[in-house]
Amino acid sequence: MSDDYTPGDVGEGIPFIGAGPGDPGLLTVTGKQLVEDADLVVHAGSLVNSELLEAYCADAEQVNSVGKDLEELVPLMTEAYEEGRAVVRLHSGDPAIYGAALEQMDALESNGVPSYFVPGVTSAFAASATLGTQLTLNEVANHVAFTRPQGKTLSDEEDHISDFVGFGDVTTCIYLGTHAVAETMDRLLDDGHDPETPVAVVYHASWPDEDVIRGTIDTIGEQVEAAGYRASALVIIGEAATGAGYERSYLYGDWANERDDSSTTDE
């Protein structure tokens, strides 16, 4: 990647593009340009909406990366790039959030193949738009945590969901945890958190089959299990999930109005 590259530019090498949360309209302008011009698109399988692939990648060779390891993917992309083909690596959401992009990029670099990031819209942002709220709200939530629950790749000690919820003014966004919503909420209850703390679960944010479940730490586990969702949902814990209780910000308050008044003079 060149030193003067700026996200949004078309750079040299293989772009690692965030396809967004699902809706093809949430692909960035640069991402759309690159996939439309691609000869080979290596994509993240069903995590990338097939409508996006059909609309923008119909003329490209498409390879599903699911089930393929680095030893298969890197030579595939390297060979195509060295043949002069335009190669695109298409990740779901934004590759910077729970993606495995950098290890691919490092492996490509070791083969002499440059690469660069093209940001995408992550599912937490699509979920907040669906809920009609902000992840940060004045006097409600000053911080946002992107996290995941304990499991095969995360030990009990590395699970900090309870810590984030305990801060009170944090909106906690849980990725890769749909299957463990009930267990996660049980741990929060065992840790003494308020059972009435709001929780929203957005399944397939921005997809045609998007679904929203609203509840609390005490109720959301049973609600998600009743809906039958085991994957592909974003969990948001905190008062900001309701979009209520916030205070008017300085931006539109008296402080801002006074600044506007002081910048004008009577003629």
Short mmCIF file of N, CA and C in Angstrom, two decimals, residues 59-230:
data_model
loop_
_atom_site.label_atom_id
_atom_site.label_comp_id
_atom_site.label_asym_id
_atom_site.label_seq_id
_atom_site.Cartn_x
_atom_site.Cartn_y
_atom_site.Cartn_z
N ASP A 59 -20.47 -10.10 -14.32
CA ASP A 59 -19.50 -10.40 -15.38
C ASP A 59 -18.18 -10.94 -14.85
N ALA A 60 -18.07 -11.05 -13.54
CA ALA A 60 -16.81 -11.52 -12.93
C ALA A 60 -16.91 -12.99 -12.55
N GLU A 61 -15.75 -13.64 -12.49
CA GLU A 61 -15.70 -14.96 -11.88
C GLU A 61 -15.89 -14.78 -10.38
N GLN A 62 -16.77 -15.59 -9.79
CA GLN A 62 -17.06 -15.47 -8.36
C GLN A 62 -16.62 -16.73 -7.63
N VAL A 63 -15.88 -16.52 -6.55
CA VAL A 63 -15.39 -17.64 -5.75
C VAL A 63 -15.83 -17.44 -4.31
N ASN A 64 -16.51 -18.42 -3.77
CA ASN A 64 -16.95 -18.40 -2.39
C ASN A 64 -15.78 -18.82 -1.50
N SER A 65 -15.42 -17.94 -0.55
CA SER A 65 -14.25 -18.22 0.29
C SER A 65 -14.56 -19.14 1.47
N VAL A 66 -15.84 -19.40 1.73
CA VAL A 66 -16.22 -20.22 2.88
C VAL A 66 -15.67 -21.64 2.71
N GLY A 67 -14.98 -22.12 3.72
CA GLY A 67 -14.41 -23.46 3.68
C GLY A 67 -13.02 -23.53 3.08
N LYS A 68 -12.53 -22.39 2.60
CA LYS A 68 -11.18 -22.35 2.01
C LYS A 68 -10.22 -21.69 2.99
N ASP A 69 -9.03 -22.26 3.16
CA ASP A 69 -8.05 -21.68 4.07
C ASP A 69 -7.07 -20.79 3.30
N LEU A 70 -6.15 -20.18 4.05
CA LEU A 70 -5.18 -19.28 3.43
C LEU A 70 -4.37 -19.96 2.34
N GLU A 71 -4.04 -21.22 2.58
CA GLU A 71 -3.20 -21.95 1.62
C GLU A 71 -3.89 -22.16 0.28
N GLU A 72 -5.20 -21.99 0.26
CA GLU A 72 -5.96 -22.09 -0.99
C GLU A 72 -6.29 -20.71 -1.55
N LEU A 73 -6.70 -19.80 -0.66
CA LEU A 73 -7.15 -18.48 -1.12
C LEU A 73 -6.01 -17.61 -1.63
N VAL A 74 -4.90 -17.60 -0.90
CA VAL A 74 -3.80 -16.70 -1.28
C VAL A 74 -3.20 -17.06 -2.64
N PRO A 75 -2.90 -18.33 -2.91
CA PRO A 75 -2.41 -18.66 -4.26
C PRO A 75 -3.43 -18.35 -5.35
N LEU A 76 -4.71 -18.56 -5.06
CA LEU A 76 -5.76 -18.26 -6.03
C LEU A 76 -5.73 -16.78 -6.41
N MET A 77 -5.70 -15.90 -5.39
CA MET A 77 -5.70 -14.46 -5.66
C MET A 77 -4.38 -14.01 -6.27
N THR A 78 -3.28 -14.59 -5.79
CA THR A 78 -1.95 -14.22 -6.30
C THR A 78 -1.84 -14.54 -7.79
N GLU A 79 -2.23 -15.75 -8.15
CA GLU A 79 -2.13 -16.16 -9.55
C GLU A 79 -2.97 -15.28 -10.46
N ALA A 80 -4.20 -15.00 -10.03
CA ALA A 80 -5.07 -14.15 -10.85
C ALA A 80 -4.49 -12.75 -11.00
N TYR A 81 -3.96 -12.21 -9.91
CA TYR A 81 -3.38 -10.86 -9.95
C TYR A 81 -2.17 -10.83 -10.87
N GLU A 82 -1.32 -11.84 -10.78
CA GLU A 82 -0.11 -11.88 -11.61
C GLU A 82 -0.45 -12.10 -13.09
N GLU A 83 -1.62 -12.62 -13.36
CA GLU A 83 -2.08 -12.77 -14.74
C GLU A 83 -2.65 -11.47 -15.30
N GLY A 84 -2.70 -10.45 -14.46
CA GLY A 84 -3.21 -9.16 -14.89
C GLY A 84 -4.70 -8.98 -14.72
N ARG A 85 -5.32 -9.88 -13.99
CA ARG A 85 -6.76 -9.79 -13.76
C ARG A 85 -7.04 -8.85 -12.58
N ALA A 86 -8.16 -8.16 -12.63
CA ALA A 86 -8.59 -7.29 -11.54
C ALA A 86 -9.25 -8.17 -10.47
N VAL A 87 -8.60 -8.26 -9.32
CA VAL A 87 -9.06 -9.14 -8.24
C VAL A 87 -9.62 -8.30 -7.10
N VAL A 88 -10.76 -8.74 -6.57
CA VAL A 88 -11.40 -8.08 -5.43
C VAL A 88 -11.67 -9.12 -4.36
N ARG A 89 -11.36 -8.75 -3.11
CA ARG A 89 -11.73 -9.59 -1.96
C ARG A 89 -12.87 -8.90 -1.24
N LEU A 90 -14.02 -9.54 -1.22
CA LEU A 90 -15.24 -8.93 -0.70
C LEU A 90 -15.61 -9.56 0.64
N HIS A 91 -15.47 -8.76 1.71
CA HIS A 91 -15.85 -9.21 3.05
C HIS A 91 -17.23 -8.65 3.40
N SER A 92 -17.88 -9.27 4.38
CA SER A 92 -19.15 -8.74 4.85
C SER A 92 -18.91 -7.57 5.79
N GLY A 93 -19.90 -6.69 5.92
CA GLY A 93 -19.77 -5.56 6.84
C GLY A 93 -18.58 -4.70 6.52
N ASP A 94 -17.75 -4.47 7.53
CA ASP A 94 -16.47 -3.80 7.35
C ASP A 94 -15.39 -4.78 7.76
N PRO A 95 -14.37 -4.98 6.93
CA PRO A 95 -13.34 -5.98 7.25
C PRO A 95 -12.55 -5.68 8.52
N ALA A 96 -12.67 -4.46 9.04
CA ALA A 96 -11.94 -4.11 10.25
C ALA A 96 -12.61 -4.64 11.52
N ILE A 97 -13.87 -5.10 11.41
CA ILE A 97 -14.61 -5.60 12.57
C ILE A 97 -14.79 -7.10 12.45
N TYR A 98 -14.09 -7.85 13.29
CA TYR A 98 -14.17 -9.31 13.34
C TYR A 98 -14.01 -9.95 11.96
N GLY A 99 -13.13 -9.39 11.17
CA GLY A 99 -12.75 -10.01 9.91
C GLY A 99 -11.39 -10.67 10.08
N ALA A 100 -10.99 -11.39 9.06
CA ALA A 100 -9.66 -12.01 9.06
C ALA A 100 -8.90 -11.52 7.84
N ALA A 101 -9.04 -10.21 7.59
CA ALA A 101 -8.47 -9.63 6.37
C ALA A 101 -6.95 -9.50 6.46
N LEU A 102 -6.44 -9.03 7.60
CA LEU A 102 -5.03 -8.67 7.67
C LEU A 102 -4.13 -9.88 7.45
N GLU A 103 -4.53 -11.03 7.93
CA GLU A 103 -3.67 -12.21 7.72
C GLU A 103 -3.61 -12.59 6.24
N GLN A 104 -4.70 -12.36 5.53
CA GLN A 104 -4.68 -12.58 4.08
C GLN A 104 -3.79 -11.57 3.39
N MET A 105 -3.90 -10.31 3.82
CA MET A 105 -3.12 -9.24 3.20
C MET A 105 -1.62 -9.44 3.46
N ASP A 106 -1.28 -9.87 4.67
CA ASP A 106 0.13 -10.13 4.98
C ASP A 106 0.66 -11.28 4.13
N ALA A 107 -0.17 -12.31 3.93
CA ALA A 107 0.25 -13.44 3.11
C ALA A 107 0.42 -13.03 1.65
N LEU A 108 -0.48 -12.18 1.17
CA LEU A 108 -0.34 -11.67 -0.19
C LEU A 108 0.92 -10.84 -0.33
N GLU A 109 1.20 -10.01 0.67
CA GLU A 109 2.40 -9.17 0.63
C GLU A 109 3.67 -10.03 0.57
N SER A 110 3.66 -11.15 1.28
CA SER A 110 4.82 -12.04 1.24
C SER A 110 5.02 -12.64 -0.14
N ASN A 111 3.95 -12.64 -0.95
CA ASN A 111 4.02 -13.10 -2.34
C ASN A 111 4.29 -11.95 -3.31
N GLY A 112 4.49 -10.75 -2.75
CA GLY A 112 4.75 -9.60 -3.60
C GLY A 112 3.51 -8.97 -4.19
N VAL A 113 2.34 -9.27 -3.60
CA VAL A 113 1.08 -8.73 -4.11
C VAL A 113 0.58 -7.66 -3.14
N PRO A 114 0.46 -6.40 -3.59
CA PRO A 114 -0.04 -5.34 -2.71
C PRO A 114 -1.56 -5.46 -2.50
N SER A 115 -2.03 -4.86 -1.42
CA SER A 115 -3.46 -4.87 -1.13
C SER A 115 -3.79 -3.64 -0.28
N TYR A 116 -5.07 -3.36 -0.15
CA TYR A 116 -5.49 -2.20 0.63
C TYR A 116 -6.95 -2.36 1.04
N PHE A 117 -7.35 -1.59 2.05
CA PHE A 117 -8.72 -1.65 2.58
C PHE A 117 -9.63 -0.64 1.88
N VAL A 118 -10.86 -1.06 1.67
CA VAL A 118 -11.95 -0.14 1.30
C VAL A 118 -13.03 -0.33 2.36
N PRO A 119 -13.23 0.65 3.23
CA PRO A 119 -14.16 0.46 4.36
C PRO A 119 -15.58 0.16 3.91
N GLY A 120 -16.32 -0.45 4.83
CA GLY A 120 -17.73 -0.74 4.59
C GLY A 120 -18.57 -0.33 5.78
N VAL A 121 -19.87 -0.52 5.67
CA VAL A 121 -20.80 -0.22 6.77
C VAL A 121 -20.94 -1.46 7.63
N THR A 122 -20.62 -1.35 8.91
CA THR A 122 -20.74 -2.50 9.80
C THR A 122 -22.17 -2.66 10.30
N SER A 123 -22.53 -3.87 10.72
CA SER A 123 -23.92 -4.17 11.05
C SER A 123 -24.45 -3.38 12.24
N ALA A 124 -23.58 -2.96 13.15
CA ALA A 124 -24.04 -2.15 14.28
C ALA A 124 -24.65 -0.84 13.82
N PHE A 125 -24.09 -0.27 12.75
CA PHE A 125 -24.62 0.99 12.24
C PHE A 125 -25.95 0.77 11.51
N ALA A 126 -26.05 -0.35 10.78
CA ALA A 126 -27.32 -0.66 10.13
C ALA A 126 -28.39 -0.95 11.18
N ALA A 127 -28.00 -1.64 12.25
CA ALA A 127 -28.95 -1.97 13.31
C ALA A 127 -29.46 -0.71 14.01
N SER A 128 -28.56 0.23 14.29
CA SER A 128 -28.99 1.46 14.95
C SER A 128 -29.93 2.26 14.05
N ALA A 129 -29.67 2.23 12.74
CA ALA A 129 -30.57 2.91 11.81
C ALA A 129 -31.95 2.25 11.80
N THR A 130 -31.97 0.94 11.83
CA THR A 130 -33.25 0.22 11.89
C THR A 130 -34.01 0.56 13.16
N LEU A 131 -33.29 0.65 14.27
CA LEU A 131 -33.92 0.96 15.55
C LEU A 131 -34.33 2.43 15.66
N GLY A 132 -33.82 3.26 14.74
CA GLY A 132 -34.13 4.68 14.78
C GLY A 132 -33.50 5.38 15.96
N THR A 133 -32.27 4.97 16.29
CA THR A 133 -31.59 5.57 17.42
C THR A 133 -30.13 5.80 17.08
N GLN A 134 -29.39 6.34 18.04
CA GLN A 134 -27.95 6.52 17.93
C GLN A 134 -27.28 5.59 18.94
N LEU A 135 -26.08 5.18 18.64
CA LEU A 135 -25.32 4.36 19.58
C LEU A 135 -24.77 5.22 20.71
N THR A 136 -24.55 6.50 20.44
CA THR A 136 -24.19 7.46 21.49
C THR A 136 -25.31 8.48 21.60
N LEU A 137 -25.71 8.76 22.83
CA LEU A 137 -26.77 9.73 23.08
C LEU A 137 -26.37 10.58 24.28
N ASN A 138 -26.55 11.88 24.16
CA ASN A 138 -26.16 12.79 25.22
C ASN A 138 -26.84 12.43 26.55
N GLU A 139 -26.02 12.25 27.60
CA GLU A 139 -26.46 11.91 28.95
C GLU A 139 -27.01 10.49 29.06
N VAL A 140 -26.89 9.70 27.99
CA VAL A 140 -27.35 8.30 28.02
C VAL A 140 -26.18 7.36 27.78
N ALA A 141 -25.48 7.56 26.70
CA ALA A 141 -24.36 6.69 26.34
C ALA A 141 -23.25 7.52 25.72
N ASN A 142 -22.13 7.56 26.37
CA ASN A 142 -20.98 8.31 25.87
C ASN A 142 -19.97 7.42 25.14
N HIS A 143 -20.15 6.12 25.22
CA HIS A 143 -19.18 5.19 24.67
C HIS A 143 -19.90 4.05 23.95
N VAL A 144 -19.18 3.42 23.03
CA VAL A 144 -19.68 2.25 22.32
C VAL A 144 -18.63 1.16 22.38
N ALA A 145 -19.06 -0.05 22.68
CA ALA A 145 -18.15 -1.21 22.71
C ALA A 145 -18.59 -2.21 21.66
N PHE A 146 -17.67 -2.58 20.78
CA PHE A 146 -17.89 -3.68 19.85
C PHE A 146 -17.24 -4.91 20.48
N THR A 147 -18.00 -5.95 20.72
CA THR A 147 -17.46 -7.09 21.43
C THR A 147 -18.12 -8.38 20.95
N ARG A 148 -17.69 -9.49 21.54
CA ARG A 148 -18.27 -10.79 21.24
C ARG A 148 -18.26 -11.62 22.51
N PRO A 149 -19.13 -12.63 22.62
CA PRO A 149 -19.19 -13.41 23.86
C PRO A 149 -18.16 -14.53 23.88
N GLN A 150 -17.95 -15.06 25.07
CA GLN A 150 -17.04 -16.19 25.23
C GLN A 150 -17.52 -17.38 24.42
N GLY A 151 -16.58 -18.20 24.01
CA GLY A 151 -16.91 -19.37 23.20
C GLY A 151 -15.65 -20.07 22.76
N LYS A 152 -15.68 -20.65 21.59
CA LYS A 152 -14.55 -21.43 21.09
C LYS A 152 -13.30 -20.58 20.93
N THR A 153 -13.47 -19.32 20.51
CA THR A 153 -12.30 -18.48 20.23
C THR A 153 -12.08 -17.39 21.27
N LEU A 154 -12.90 -17.38 22.33
CA LEU A 154 -12.76 -16.36 23.35
C LEU A 154 -12.98 -17.01 24.72
N SER A 155 -11.99 -16.87 25.60
CA SER A 155 -12.08 -17.49 26.92
C SER A 155 -12.99 -16.70 27.84
N ASP A 156 -13.32 -17.29 28.98
CA ASP A 156 -14.15 -16.59 29.97
C ASP A 156 -13.51 -15.28 30.39
N GLU A 157 -12.19 -15.30 30.58
CA GLU A 157 -11.47 -14.11 31.04
C GLU A 157 -11.46 -13.01 29.99
N GLU A 158 -11.59 -13.37 28.73
CA GLU A 158 -11.54 -12.39 27.64
C GLU A 158 -12.93 -11.81 27.31
N ASP A 159 -13.96 -12.36 27.93
CA ASP A 159 -15.32 -11.87 27.73
C ASP A 159 -15.56 -10.70 28.68
N HIS A 160 -15.68 -9.47 28.12
CA HIS A 160 -15.83 -8.27 28.94
C HIS A 160 -17.21 -7.64 28.82
N ILE A 161 -18.19 -8.41 28.35
CA ILE A 161 -19.53 -7.86 28.17
C ILE A 161 -20.08 -7.32 29.48
N SER A 162 -19.91 -8.08 30.54
CA SER A 162 -20.41 -7.63 31.85
C SER A 162 -19.74 -6.33 32.29
N ASP A 163 -18.46 -6.22 32.01
CA ASP A 163 -17.74 -4.98 32.37
C ASP A 163 -18.32 -3.79 31.62
N PHE A 164 -18.53 -3.96 30.32
CA PHE A 164 -19.06 -2.85 29.52
C PHE A 164 -20.45 -2.44 30.01
N VAL A 165 -21.32 -3.43 30.24
CA VAL A 165 -22.67 -3.12 30.72
C VAL A 165 -22.61 -2.44 32.08
N GLY A 166 -21.67 -2.85 32.90
CA GLY A 166 -21.54 -2.28 34.23
C GLY A 166 -21.16 -0.82 34.25
N PHE A 167 -20.53 -0.33 33.21
CA PHE A 167 -20.17 1.09 33.16
C PHE A 167 -21.39 2.00 33.11
N GLY A 168 -22.49 1.48 32.57
CA GLY A 168 -23.75 2.23 32.59
C GLY A 168 -23.96 3.14 31.41
N ASP A 169 -22.91 3.84 30.96
CA ASP A 169 -23.07 4.78 29.85
C ASP A 169 -22.42 4.26 28.59
N VAL A 170 -22.37 2.95 28.45
CA VAL A 170 -21.80 2.29 27.28
C VAL A 170 -22.91 1.57 26.51
N THR A 171 -22.95 1.75 25.21
CA THR A 171 -23.80 0.93 24.35
C THR A 171 -22.97 -0.27 23.91
N THR A 172 -23.38 -1.45 24.31
CA THR A 172 -22.62 -2.66 24.04
C THR A 172 -23.20 -3.37 22.83
N CYS A 173 -22.41 -3.49 21.78
CA CYS A 173 -22.83 -4.13 20.54
C CYS A 173 -22.14 -5.49 20.44
N ILE A 174 -22.92 -6.55 20.46
CA ILE A 174 -22.37 -7.90 20.47
C ILE A 174 -22.48 -8.50 19.08
N TYR A 175 -21.32 -8.83 18.52
CA TYR A 175 -21.22 -9.54 17.25
C TYR A 175 -21.05 -11.03 17.53
N LEU A 176 -21.40 -11.85 16.54
CA LEU A 176 -21.11 -13.29 16.57
C LEU A 176 -21.62 -13.96 17.84
N GLY A 177 -22.77 -13.47 18.34
CA GLY A 177 -23.26 -14.01 19.59
C GLY A 177 -24.72 -14.39 19.58
N THR A 178 -25.34 -14.51 18.41
CA THR A 178 -26.76 -14.82 18.34
C THR A 178 -27.08 -16.14 19.03
N HIS A 179 -26.22 -17.11 18.84
CA HIS A 179 -26.45 -18.44 19.42
C HIS A 179 -26.35 -18.45 20.94
N ALA A 180 -25.74 -17.41 21.50
CA ALA A 180 -25.45 -17.39 22.93
C ALA A 180 -26.15 -16.25 23.66
N VAL A 181 -27.22 -15.71 23.09
CA VAL A 181 -27.90 -14.59 23.73
C VAL A 181 -28.40 -14.97 25.12
N ALA A 182 -29.09 -16.10 25.23
CA ALA A 182 -29.65 -16.51 26.51
C ALA A 182 -28.56 -16.72 27.55
N GLU A 183 -27.48 -17.40 27.16
CA GLU A 183 -26.38 -17.65 28.10
C GLU A 183 -25.71 -16.35 28.53
N THR A 184 -25.55 -15.43 27.57
CA THR A 184 -24.93 -14.14 27.89
C THR A 184 -25.79 -13.36 28.87
N MET A 185 -27.10 -13.34 28.65
CA MET A 185 -27.98 -12.61 29.56
C MET A 185 -28.01 -13.26 30.94
N ASP A 186 -27.95 -14.58 31.00
CA ASP A 186 -27.91 -15.26 32.29
C ASP A 186 -26.67 -14.86 33.08
N ARG A 187 -25.53 -14.72 32.38
CA ARG A 187 -24.31 -14.31 33.06
C ARG A 187 -24.44 -12.88 33.58
N LEU A 188 -25.09 -12.02 32.79
CA LEU A 188 -25.28 -10.63 33.23
C LEU A 188 -26.18 -10.58 34.46
N LEU A 189 -27.21 -11.41 34.49
CA LEU A 189 -28.08 -11.46 35.66
C LEU A 189 -27.33 -11.98 36.87
N ASP A 190 -26.51 -13.02 36.65
CA ASP A 190 -25.71 -13.57 37.75
C ASP A 190 -24.73 -12.54 38.30
N ASP A 191 -24.29 -11.62 37.43
CA ASP A 191 -23.36 -10.58 37.86
C ASP A 191 -24.07 -9.39 38.52
N GLY A 192 -25.38 -9.47 38.62
CA GLY A 192 -26.13 -8.45 39.34
C GLY A 192 -26.59 -7.27 38.52
N HIS A 193 -26.56 -7.36 37.19
CA HIS A 193 -27.00 -6.24 36.37
C HIS A 193 -28.53 -6.11 36.40
N ASP A 194 -28.99 -4.90 36.20
CA ASP A 194 -30.43 -4.61 36.25
C ASP A 194 -31.16 -5.43 35.19
N PRO A 195 -32.08 -6.29 35.57
CA PRO A 195 -32.79 -7.12 34.59
C PRO A 195 -33.64 -6.32 33.61
N GLU A 196 -33.95 -5.05 33.97
CA GLU A 196 -34.77 -4.21 33.10
C GLU A 196 -33.94 -3.41 32.09
N THR A 197 -32.63 -3.62 32.06
CA THR A 197 -31.79 -2.94 31.07
C THR A 197 -32.25 -3.29 29.66
N PRO A 198 -32.50 -2.29 28.82
CA PRO A 198 -33.00 -2.57 27.47
C PRO A 198 -31.99 -3.35 26.62
N VAL A 199 -32.52 -4.23 25.80
CA VAL A 199 -31.72 -4.98 24.83
C VAL A 199 -32.52 -5.05 23.53
N ALA A 200 -31.85 -4.81 22.42
CA ALA A 200 -32.47 -4.98 21.10
C ALA A 200 -31.63 -5.95 20.29
N VAL A 201 -32.30 -6.84 19.59
CA VAL A 201 -31.63 -7.79 18.71
C VAL A 201 -32.14 -7.56 17.29
N VAL A 202 -31.23 -7.25 16.39
CA VAL A 202 -31.62 -7.01 14.99
C VAL A 202 -31.05 -8.14 14.15
N TYR A 203 -31.93 -8.96 13.65
CA TYR A 203 -31.55 -10.08 12.79
C TYR A 203 -31.44 -9.62 11.35
N HIS A 204 -30.33 -9.98 10.69
CA HIS A 204 -30.14 -9.64 9.26
C HIS A 204 -30.38 -8.16 9.00
N ALA A 205 -29.71 -7.31 9.74
CA ALA A 205 -29.88 -5.86 9.58
C ALA A 205 -29.71 -5.43 8.13
N SER A 206 -30.71 -4.78 7.59
CA SER A 206 -30.78 -4.21 6.23
C SER A 206 -31.10 -5.25 5.16
N TRP A 207 -31.26 -6.52 5.52
CA TRP A 207 -31.67 -7.54 4.54
C TRP A 207 -33.19 -7.52 4.38
N PRO A 208 -33.71 -8.11 3.31
CA PRO A 208 -35.17 -8.14 3.13
C PRO A 208 -35.91 -8.83 4.27
N ASP A 209 -35.27 -9.83 4.92
CA ASP A 209 -35.93 -10.55 6.00
C ASP A 209 -35.52 -10.03 7.38
N GLU A 210 -35.07 -8.78 7.43
CA GLU A 210 -34.68 -8.17 8.69
C GLU A 210 -35.80 -8.31 9.73
N ASP A 211 -35.38 -8.54 10.98
CA ASP A 211 -36.36 -8.65 12.07
C ASP A 211 -35.77 -8.01 13.32
N VAL A 212 -36.63 -7.37 14.09
CA VAL A 212 -36.20 -6.69 15.31
C VAL A 212 -36.92 -7.30 16.51
N ILE A 213 -36.16 -7.63 17.53
CA ILE A 213 -36.71 -8.11 18.79
C ILE A 213 -36.26 -7.16 19.88
N ARG A 214 -37.20 -6.59 20.61
CA ARG A 214 -36.89 -5.67 21.70
C ARG A 214 -37.26 -6.32 23.02
N GLY A 215 -36.40 -6.18 23.99
CA GLY A 215 -36.68 -6.74 25.30
C GLY A 215 -35.75 -6.17 26.34
N THR A 216 -35.45 -6.96 27.32
CA THR A 216 -34.55 -6.57 28.40
C THR A 216 -33.57 -7.70 28.66
N ILE A 217 -32.61 -7.44 29.53
CA ILE A 217 -31.67 -8.50 29.91
C ILE A 217 -32.43 -9.72 30.43
N ASP A 218 -33.53 -9.47 31.11
CA ASP A 218 -34.31 -10.56 31.71
C ASP A 218 -35.12 -11.35 30.69
N THR A 219 -35.55 -10.70 29.60
CA THR A 219 -36.51 -11.36 28.69
C THR A 219 -35.94 -11.73 27.32
N ILE A 220 -34.87 -11.08 26.88
CA ILE A 220 -34.46 -11.19 25.47
C ILE A 220 -34.00 -12.58 25.10
N GLY A 221 -33.40 -13.32 26.05
CA GLY A 221 -32.93 -14.66 25.75
C GLY A 221 -34.06 -15.57 25.28
N GLU A 222 -35.16 -15.59 26.03
CA GLU A 222 -36.30 -16.42 25.66
C GLU A 222 -36.92 -15.94 24.35
N GLN A 223 -36.93 -14.62 24.14
CA GLN A 223 -37.51 -14.07 22.91
C GLN A 223 -36.73 -14.51 21.68
N VAL A 224 -35.41 -14.47 21.77
CA VAL A 224 -34.57 -14.86 20.63
C VAL A 224 -34.68 -16.36 20.38
N GLU A 225 -34.71 -17.14 21.45
CA GLU A 225 -34.86 -18.59 21.29
C GLU A 225 -36.20 -18.92 20.66
N ALA A 226 -37.26 -18.21 21.06
CA ALA A 226 -38.58 -18.44 20.49
C ALA A 226 -38.62 -18.11 19.00
N ALA A 227 -37.83 -17.09 18.61
CA ALA A 227 -37.77 -16.71 17.19
C ALA A 227 -36.95 -17.69 16.38
N GLY A 228 -36.11 -18.47 17.04
CA GLY A 228 -35.33 -19.49 16.35
C GLY A 228 -34.05 -19.00 15.71
N TYR A 229 -33.60 -17.80 16.07
CA TYR A 229 -32.39 -17.25 15.46
C TYR A 229 -31.16 -17.80 16.18
N ARG A 230 -30.20 -18.28 15.38
CA ARG A 230 -28.96 -18.83 15.94
C ARG A 230 -27.73 -18.14 15.38
#
